[in-house]
Tab-separated table of C-alpha atoms and ligand atoms in Angstrom:
chain	number	residue	atom	x	y	z
Z	300	UNK	CA	-23.026	-44.557	-4.232
Z	301	UNK	CA	-20.326	-45.282	-6.793
Z	302	UNK	CA	-21.272	-43.228	-9.845
Z	303	UNK	CA	-19.881	-42.984	-13.382
Z	304	UNK	CA	-20.656	-39.595	-14.955
Z	305	UNK	CA	-20.293	-39.262	-18.742
Z	306	UNK	CA	-20.440	-35.808	-20.362
Z	307	UNK	CA	-18.834	-33.127	-18.210
Z	308	UNK	CA	-19.999	-30.010	-20.030
Z	309	UNK	CA	-21.790	-26.892	-18.792
Z	310	UNK	CA	-24.429	-29.005	-17.075
Z	311	UNK	CA	-22.667	-32.299	-16.301
Z	312	UNK	CA	-19.667	-30.914	-14.398
Z	313	UNK	CA	-21.664	-28.955	-11.787
Z	314	UNK	CA	-24.095	-31.864	-11.384
Z	315	UNK	CA	-21.148	-34.200	-10.731
Z	316	UNK	CA	-19.680	-31.726	-8.226
Z	317	UNK	CA	-22.960	-31.573	-6.289
Z	318	UNK	CA	-23.035	-35.379	-6.001
Z	319	UNK	CA	-19.477	-35.381	-4.647
Z	320	UNK	CA	-20.330	-32.620	-2.158
Z	321	UNK	CA	-22.964	-34.948	-0.686
Z	322	UNK	CA	-20.493	-37.793	-0.248
Z	323	UNK	CA	-20.941	-39.841	-3.413
Z	324	UNK	CA	-17.947	-41.285	-5.220
Z	325	UNK	CA	-17.961	-39.974	-8.792
Z	326	UNK	CA	-15.693	-40.891	-11.698
Z	327	UNK	CA	-16.175	-38.631	-14.701
Z	328	UNK	CA	-15.472	-39.031	-18.410
Z	329	UNK	CA	-15.685	-36.686	-21.378
Z	330	UNK	CA	-14.539	-36.926	-24.987
Z	331	UNK	CA	-12.667	-33.665	-24.450
Z	332	UNK	CA	-9.905	-33.585	-21.839
Z	333	UNK	CA	-11.288	-31.855	-18.721
Z	334	UNK	CA	-9.811	-31.131	-15.328
Z	335	UNK	CA	-11.537	-30.254	-12.097
Z	336	UNK	CA	-10.352	-29.902	-8.508
Z	337	UNK	CA	-13.274	-32.022	-7.220
Z	338	UNK	CA	-14.257	-34.488	-9.927
Z	339	UNK	CA	-11.956	-37.437	-10.500
Z	340	UNK	CA	-11.695	-37.781	-14.280
Z	341	UNK	CA	-10.798	-40.967	-16.116
Z	342	UNK	CA	-9.398	-41.203	-19.637
Z	343	UNK	CA	-11.109	-44.560	-20.145
Z	344	UNK	CA	-14.818	-45.084	-20.556
Z	345	UNK	CA	-14.511	-48.670	-19.293
Z	346	UNK	CA	-12.797	-47.500	-16.080
Z	347	UNK	CA	-15.519	-44.862	-15.624
Z	348	UNK	CA	-18.344	-47.392	-15.623
Z	349	UNK	CA	-16.978	-50.674	-14.299
Z	350	UNK	CA	-18.092	-51.500	-10.745
Z	351	UNK	CA	-20.422	-48.482	-10.612
Z	352	UNK	CA	-23.955	-48.634	-9.192
Z	353	UNK	CA	-25.248	-45.715	-11.238
Z	354	UNK	CA	-24.208	-44.315	-14.624
Z	355	UNK	CA	-25.301	-40.772	-15.446
Z	356	UNK	CA	-25.004	-39.348	-18.955
Z	357	UNK	CA	-25.289	-35.637	-19.859
Z	358	UNK	CA	-24.616	-35.539	-23.604
Z	359	UNK	CA	-25.484	-33.301	-26.540
Z	360	UNK	CA	-27.859	-35.553	-28.499
Z	361	UNK	CA	-29.382	-38.949	-29.235
Z	362	UNK	CA	-26.557	-40.195	-31.443
Z	363	UNK	CA	-23.904	-39.563	-28.767
Z	364	UNK	CA	-26.151	-41.270	-26.204
Z	365	UNK	CA	-26.551	-44.396	-28.367
Z	366	UNK	CA	-22.820	-44.416	-29.128
Z	367	UNK	CA	-21.969	-44.266	-25.409
Z	368	UNK	CA	-24.550	-46.938	-24.471
Z	369	UNK	CA	-23.189	-49.256	-27.211
Z	370	UNK	CA	-19.722	-48.964	-25.654
Z	371	UNK	CA	-20.605	-49.313	-21.966
Z	372	UNK	CA	-23.534	-51.700	-21.533
Z	373	UNK	CA	-21.426	-54.872	-21.557
Z	374	UNK	CA	-19.094	-53.409	-18.922
Z	375	UNK	CA	-21.769	-52.776	-16.282
Z	376	UNK	CA	-22.557	-54.806	-13.190
Z	377	UNK	CA	-26.041	-56.435	-13.428
Z	378	UNK	CA	-27.787	-54.214	-10.844
Z	379	UNK	CA	-26.418	-50.931	-12.261
Z	380	UNK	CA	-28.979	-48.226	-13.125
Z	381	UNK	CA	-28.478	-45.869	-16.070
Z	382	UNK	CA	-29.819	-42.309	-15.902
Z	383	UNK	CA	-29.705	-40.224	-19.048
Z	384	UNK	CA	-30.153	-36.522	-18.214
Z	385	UNK	CA	-29.428	-35.251	-21.754
Z	386	UNK	CA	-32.198	-33.789	-23.907
Z	387	UNK	CA	-32.591	-36.175	-26.855
Z	388	UNK	CA	-35.308	-37.265	-29.286
Z	389	UNK	CA	-37.922	-39.661	-27.937
Z	390	UNK	CA	-36.973	-42.471	-30.339
Z	391	UNK	CA	-33.319	-42.446	-29.235
Z	392	UNK	CA	-34.400	-42.350	-25.577
Z	393	UNK	CA	-36.596	-45.423	-26.051
Z	394	UNK	CA	-33.899	-47.169	-28.095
Z	395	UNK	CA	-31.263	-46.516	-25.412
Z	396	UNK	CA	-33.570	-47.892	-22.690
Z	397	UNK	CA	-34.359	-50.922	-24.885
Z	398	UNK	CA	-30.636	-51.628	-25.386
Z	399	UNK	CA	-30.126	-51.518	-21.608
Z	400	UNK	CA	-33.180	-53.714	-20.924
Z	401	UNK	CA	-31.887	-56.322	-23.410
Z	402	UNK	CA	-28.809	-56.651	-21.179
Z	403	UNK	CA	-31.048	-56.951	-18.086
Z	404	UNK	CA	-30.250	-53.384	-16.969
Z	405	UNK	CA	-32.646	-50.637	-15.903
Z	406	UNK	CA	-32.449	-47.253	-17.619
Z	407	UNK	CA	-34.242	-43.965	-16.984
Z	408	UNK	CA	-34.555	-40.995	-19.305
Z	409	UNK	CA	-34.373	-37.971	-17.006
Z	410	UNK	CA	-33.937	-34.694	-18.906
Z	411	UNK	CA	-33.805	-31.513	-16.874
Z	412	UNK	CA	-35.173	-28.033	-16.735
Z	413	UNK	CA	-33.426	-25.224	-14.883
Z	414	UNK	CA	-30.328	-24.524	-16.979
Z	415	UNK	CA	-26.732	-24.028	-15.882
Z	416	UNK	CA	-27.798	-22.073	-12.773
Z	417	UNK	CA	-30.049	-24.954	-11.746
Z	418	UNK	CA	-27.216	-27.435	-12.316
Z	419	UNK	CA	-24.825	-25.355	-10.190
Z	420	UNK	CA	-27.290	-24.696	-7.369
Z	421	UNK	CA	-28.807	-28.189	-7.319
Z	422	UNK	CA	-32.251	-26.868	-8.204
Z	423	UNK	CA	-32.977	-28.730	-11.445
Z	424	UNK	CA	-36.330	-30.320	-12.230
Z	425	UNK	CA	-36.079	-33.892	-13.547
Z	426	UNK	CA	-38.730	-35.321	-15.887
Z	427	UNK	CA	-38.303	-39.049	-15.742
Z	428	UNK	CA	-39.387	-41.997	-17.846
Z	429	UNK	CA	-38.904	-45.662	-16.931
Z	430	UNK	CA	-39.244	-48.215	-14.165
Z	431	UNK	CA	-40.638	-47.067	-10.783
Z	432	UNK	CA	-38.268	-49.234	-8.699
Z	433	UNK	CA	-35.249	-47.776	-10.500
Z	434	UNK	CA	-36.705	-44.277	-10.087
Z	435	UNK	CA	-37.144	-44.783	-6.334
Z	436	UNK	CA	-33.644	-46.167	-5.927
Z	437	UNK	CA	-31.997	-43.124	-7.506
Z	438	UNK	CA	-34.394	-40.470	-6.154
Z	439	UNK	CA	-31.808	-39.447	-3.483
Z	440	UNK	CA	-29.477	-38.486	-6.362
Z	441	UNK	CA	-32.221	-36.454	-8.067
Z	442	UNK	CA	-32.800	-34.723	-4.730
Z	443	UNK	CA	-29.144	-33.648	-4.606
Z	444	UNK	CA	-28.933	-32.434	-8.209
Z	445	UNK	CA	-32.413	-30.945	-8.233
Z	446	UNK	CA	-35.425	-29.787	-6.273
Z	447	UNK	CA	-38.064	-31.894	-8.021
Z	448	UNK	CA	-38.225	-35.213	-9.873
Z	449	UNK	CA	-41.424	-36.479	-11.449
Z	450	UNK	CA	-41.847	-39.990	-12.844
Z	451	UNK	CA	-43.877	-39.188	-15.947
Z	452	UNK	CA	-44.413	-42.704	-17.321
Z	453	UNK	CA	-42.632	-45.404	-19.314
Z	454	UNK	CA	-39.285	-44.988	-21.107
Z	455	UNK	CA	-39.337	-41.864	-23.275
Z	456	UNK	CA	-41.972	-40.109	-21.130
Z	457	UNK	CA	-39.392	-37.792	-19.547
Z	458	UNK	CA	-38.130	-36.646	-22.952
Z	459	UNK	CA	-41.715	-36.291	-24.176
Z	460	UNK	CA	-42.636	-33.948	-21.299
Z	461	UNK	CA	-39.435	-31.946	-21.792
Z	462	UNK	CA	-40.178	-31.457	-25.504
Z	463	UNK	CA	-43.798	-30.407	-24.817
Z	464	UNK	CA	-42.683	-27.985	-22.075
Z	465	UNK	CA	-40.056	-26.343	-24.238
Z	466	UNK	CA	-42.460	-26.037	-27.176
Z	467	UNK	CA	-44.743	-24.042	-24.836
Z	468	UNK	CA	-41.736	-21.959	-23.726
Z	469	UNK	CA	-40.594	-21.187	-27.300
Z	470	UNK	CA	-44.097	-20.226	-28.441
Z	471	UNK	CA	-44.822	-18.140	-25.330
Z	472	UNK	CA	-41.488	-16.285	-25.525
Z	473	UNK	CA	-42.266	-15.321	-29.129
Z	474	UNK	CA	-45.795	-14.203	-28.146
Z	475	UNK	CA	-44.393	-12.049	-25.316
Z	476	UNK	CA	-41.785	-10.494	-27.651
Z	477	UNK	CA	-44.378	-9.788	-30.345
Z	478	UNK	CA	-46.577	-8.093	-27.744
Z	479	UNK	CA	-43.699	-5.909	-26.472
Z	480	UNK	CA	-42.782	-4.884	-30.026
Z	481	UNK	CA	-46.397	-4.016	-30.782
Z	482	UNK	CA	-46.612	-2.157	-27.435
Z	483	UNK	CA	-43.575	-0.079	-28.513
Z	484	UNK	CA	-45.250	0.687	-31.813
Z	485	UNK	CA	-48.440	1.675	-29.986
Z	486	UNK	CA	-46.387	4.123	-27.908
Z	487	UNK	CA	-46.748	2.252	-24.594
Z	488	UNK	CA	-44.322	2.419	-21.675
Z	489	UNK	CA	-42.657	-1.024	-21.440
Z	490	UNK	CA	-42.727	-1.057	-17.632
Z	491	UNK	CA	-46.479	-0.256	-17.553
Z	492	UNK	CA	-47.009	-3.058	-20.043
Z	493	UNK	CA	-45.083	-5.426	-17.717
Z	494	UNK	CA	-46.951	-4.233	-14.614
Z	495	UNK	CA	-50.309	-5.022	-16.175
Z	496	UNK	CA	-49.585	-8.200	-18.157
Z	497	UNK	CA	-47.544	-9.923	-15.444
Z	498	UNK	CA	-50.604	-9.872	-13.180
Z	499	UNK	CA	-53.246	-10.246	-15.899
Z	500	UNK	CA	-54.384	-13.091	-18.129
Z	501	UNK	CA	-51.338	-12.698	-20.412
Z	502	UNK	CA	-48.981	-13.607	-17.554
Z	503	UNK	CA	-46.645	-16.549	-18.125
Z	504	UNK	CA	-43.116	-17.617	-17.212
Z	505	UNK	CA	-41.650	-15.901	-20.306
Z	506	UNK	CA	-42.773	-12.479	-19.094
Z	507	UNK	CA	-43.045	-12.854	-15.308
Z	508	UNK	CA	-39.759	-14.657	-14.612
Z	509	UNK	CA	-37.726	-14.242	-17.794
Z	510	UNK	CA	-38.867	-10.867	-19.148
Z	511	UNK	CA	-37.075	-10.351	-22.511
Z	512	UNK	CA	-36.985	-6.539	-22.132
Z	513	UNK	CA	-33.981	-4.896	-20.407
Z	514	UNK	CA	-34.608	-2.958	-17.157
Z	515	UNK	CA	-38.156	-4.239	-16.835
Z	516	UNK	CA	-39.321	-6.860	-14.351
Z	517	UNK	CA	-36.857	-9.223	-12.609
Z	518	UNK	CA	-33.156	-9.402	-13.443
Z	519	UNK	CA	-32.856	-11.606	-16.554
Z	520	UNK	CA	-30.376	-12.218	-19.440
Z	521	UNK	CA	-31.977	-9.144	-21.116
Z	522	UNK	CA	-30.257	-7.096	-18.368
Z	523	UNK	CA	-26.933	-8.751	-19.146
Z	524	UNK	CA	-26.665	-8.132	-22.887
Z	525	UNK	CA	-28.521	-11.398	-23.598
Z	526	UNK	CA	-25.646	-13.606	-22.468
Z	527	UNK	CA	-27.312	-17.023	-21.856
Z	528	UNK	CA	-29.166	-18.193	-19.638
Z	529	UNK	CA	-30.762	-20.559	-22.032
Z	530	UNK	CA	-29.258	-20.110	-25.468
Z	531	UNK	CA	-31.125	-19.712	-28.762
Z	532	UNK	CA	-29.042	-22.714	-29.904
Z	533	UNK	CA	-30.654	-24.957	-27.254
Z	534	UNK	CA	-34.139	-23.552	-27.904
Z	535	UNK	CA	-33.702	-24.287	-31.616
Z	536	UNK	CA	-32.579	-27.819	-30.760
Z	537	UNK	CA	-35.602	-28.415	-28.508
Z	538	UNK	CA	-38.089	-26.945	-31.007
Z	539	UNK	CA	-36.527	-29.226	-33.652
Z	540	UNK	CA	-37.152	-32.214	-31.352
Z	541	UNK	CA	-40.757	-31.019	-30.854
Z	542	UNK	CA	-41.225	-30.673	-34.621
Z	543	UNK	CA	-39.919	-34.211	-35.176
Z	544	UNK	CA	-42.126	-35.592	-32.393
Z	545	UNK	CA	-45.163	-33.813	-33.885
Z	546	UNK	CA	-44.441	-35.292	-37.312
Z	547	UNK	CA	-43.908	-38.776	-35.897
Z	548	UNK	CA	-47.150	-38.688	-33.910
Z	549	UNK	CA	-49.164	-36.803	-36.555
Z	550	UNK	CA	-49.871	-33.996	-34.053
Z	551	UNK	CA	-51.209	-30.640	-35.288
Z	552	UNK	CA	-48.715	-28.083	-33.888
Z	553	UNK	CA	-48.742	-25.051	-36.215
Z	554	UNK	CA	-47.443	-22.659	-33.536
Z	555	UNK	CA	-44.678	-25.077	-32.515
Z	556	UNK	CA	-43.574	-25.365	-36.157
Z	557	UNK	CA	-43.696	-21.601	-36.670
Z	558	UNK	CA	-41.667	-21.114	-33.484
Z	559	UNK	CA	-39.051	-23.510	-34.906
Z	560	UNK	CA	-38.963	-21.571	-38.203
Z	561	UNK	CA	-38.612	-18.219	-36.396
Z	562	UNK	CA	-35.815	-19.473	-34.117
Z	563	UNK	CA	-34.038	-20.995	-37.141
Z	564	UNK	CA	-34.193	-17.627	-38.886
Z	565	UNK	CA	-33.094	-15.754	-35.745
Z	566	UNK	CA	-30.227	-18.229	-35.187
Z	567	UNK	CA	-28.874	-17.734	-38.720
Z	568	UNK	CA	-29.164	-13.930	-38.454
Z	569	UNK	CA	-27.112	-13.262	-35.325
Z	570	UNK	CA	-28.966	-15.250	-32.662
Z	571	UNK	CA	-26.362	-18.002	-32.313
Z	572	UNK	CA	-24.792	-17.910	-28.853
Z	573	UNK	CA	-27.290	-15.366	-27.525
Z	574	UNK	CA	-29.973	-15.987	-24.962
Z	575	UNK	CA	-33.226	-17.205	-26.516
Z	576	UNK	CA	-35.061	-14.107	-25.227
Z	577	UNK	CA	-32.936	-11.970	-27.610
Z	578	UNK	CA	-35.457	-12.951	-30.289
Z	579	UNK	CA	-37.151	-9.735	-29.086
Z	580	UNK	CA	-34.699	-7.655	-31.153
Z	581	UNK	CA	-35.017	-9.941	-34.187
Z	582	UNK	CA	-38.811	-9.492	-34.097
Z	583	UNK	CA	-38.430	-5.730	-33.640
Z	584	UNK	CA	-36.118	-5.477	-36.662
Z	585	UNK	CA	-38.198	-7.758	-38.910
Y	683	NAD	P1	-22.171	-29.206	-23.360
Y	683	NAD	O1	-21.946	-29.200	-24.832
Y	683	NAD	O2	-21.599	-28.125	-22.514
Y	683	NAD	O3	-21.705	-30.622	-22.731
Y	683	NAD	C1	-21.810	-31.847	-23.381
Y	683	NAD	C2	-20.538	-32.614	-23.087
Y	683	NAD	O4	-20.650	-33.938	-23.611
Y	683	NAD	C3	-19.302	-31.994	-23.751
Y	683	NAD	O5	-18.313	-31.748	-22.768
Y	683	NAD	C4	-18.857	-33.031	-24.775
Y	683	NAD	O6	-17.458	-33.076	-24.968
Y	683	NAD	C5	-19.384	-34.298	-24.145
Y	683	NAD	N1	-19.565	-35.396	-25.088
Y	683	NAD	C6	-20.108	-35.367	-26.321
Y	683	NAD	N2	-20.128	-36.601	-26.872
Y	683	NAD	C7	-19.569	-37.429	-25.945
Y	683	NAD	C8	-19.286	-38.809	-25.916
Y	683	NAD	N3	-19.587	-39.596	-26.951
Y	683	NAD	N4	-18.696	-39.318	-24.804
Y	683	NAD	C9	-18.380	-38.527	-23.749
Y	683	NAD	N5	-18.637	-37.203	-23.718
Y	683	NAD	C10	-19.204	-36.658	-24.808
Y	683	NAD	O7	-23.779	-29.253	-23.188
Y	683	NAD	P2	-24.610	-28.902	-21.869
Y	683	NAD	O8	-25.028	-27.477	-21.920
Y	683	NAD	O9	-23.891	-29.440	-20.687
Y	683	NAD	O10	-25.949	-29.742	-22.156
Y	683	NAD	C11	-25.957	-31.154	-21.997
Y	683	NAD	C12	-27.376	-31.631	-22.266
Y	683	NAD	O11	-28.290	-30.988	-21.379
Y	683	NAD	C13	-27.889	-31.346	-23.682
Y	683	NAD	O12	-28.607	-32.455	-24.134
Y	683	NAD	C14	-28.762	-30.122	-23.511
Y	683	NAD	O13	-29.784	-30.042	-24.489
Y	683	NAD	C15	-29.332	-30.362	-22.127
Y	683	NAD	N6	-29.738	-29.155	-21.401
Y	683	NAD	C16	-28.897	-28.071	-21.355
Y	683	NAD	C17	-29.293	-26.932	-20.664
Y	683	NAD	C18	-28.404	-25.717	-20.586
Y	683	NAD	O14	-28.867	-24.637	-20.165
Y	683	NAD	N7	-27.123	-25.806	-20.967
Y	683	NAD	C19	-30.556	-26.890	-20.030
Y	683	NAD	C20	-31.360	-28.036	-20.062
Y	683	NAD	C21	-30.946	-29.155	-20.759
């Protein structure tokens, strides 16, 4: 397929490379000048999108998504499909899809889970919202960039699932860190604590796969001085999106809101740029 790829950051560039490796023709664009031995990069947004069958965006937030859609929609061929893989608020996702639909174009929100490693290895999970025919047409692309793609519902459903998932992740990481800090204070051996909890009813992804304690459990960012991985910055962003979604839908999410407040505090007191599991040390020192 002929693909325009907008937003060649930590995630977008490796995703674009994987598409090229499987024989697709990709033209990339970013606000910042980038260069890459594989990805052909254009300086013009119009050149990036014109004549393309699929446009993929991987941008920081809803406002950049709406800005890009405002500039490109009139340049697209009528059967082009837009896939937005960024994590953005649900309202912007629905608005972006609505803008595309008004021009007769199909748009999918398709945020990802799996981080930079998943983007590089082509093992992302896509949570998709939008039209089933469009989803089926671009599923081969999801299968290159990822290992799983689920159509979750109408436009905005992909972002909604992503926000719910990451609210669970933020809350469960804090719970795991609180438990390890209390275990320390109770005089427990951290590795015994891991051995029991990871196979008991307290087991969850935050402890089993992403244990926040160095030298315990699998190799994680905790074993690499908390270099991300998944940064506290991105967790704070996603918990902020969850908080907004909860307010907009009048949902009772006290733990989600507290997780946001704790990550905000951690972020402003040294957490910026660290892996989100480093909140362990913030909790220990509090
Ligand atoms: P990034 O900041 O590395 O990349 C974003 C890129 O978009 C940058 O290169 C920036 O210059 C470009 N950009 C911004 N505005 C633009 C515009 N108007 N036109 C063209 N390009 C523009 O971010 P990232 O880590 O690649 O993340 C991208 C998205 O994926 C975010 O929404 C993030 O929340 C989500 N995400 C990231 C991860 C992760 O681990 N990094 C995991 C899951 C989801």
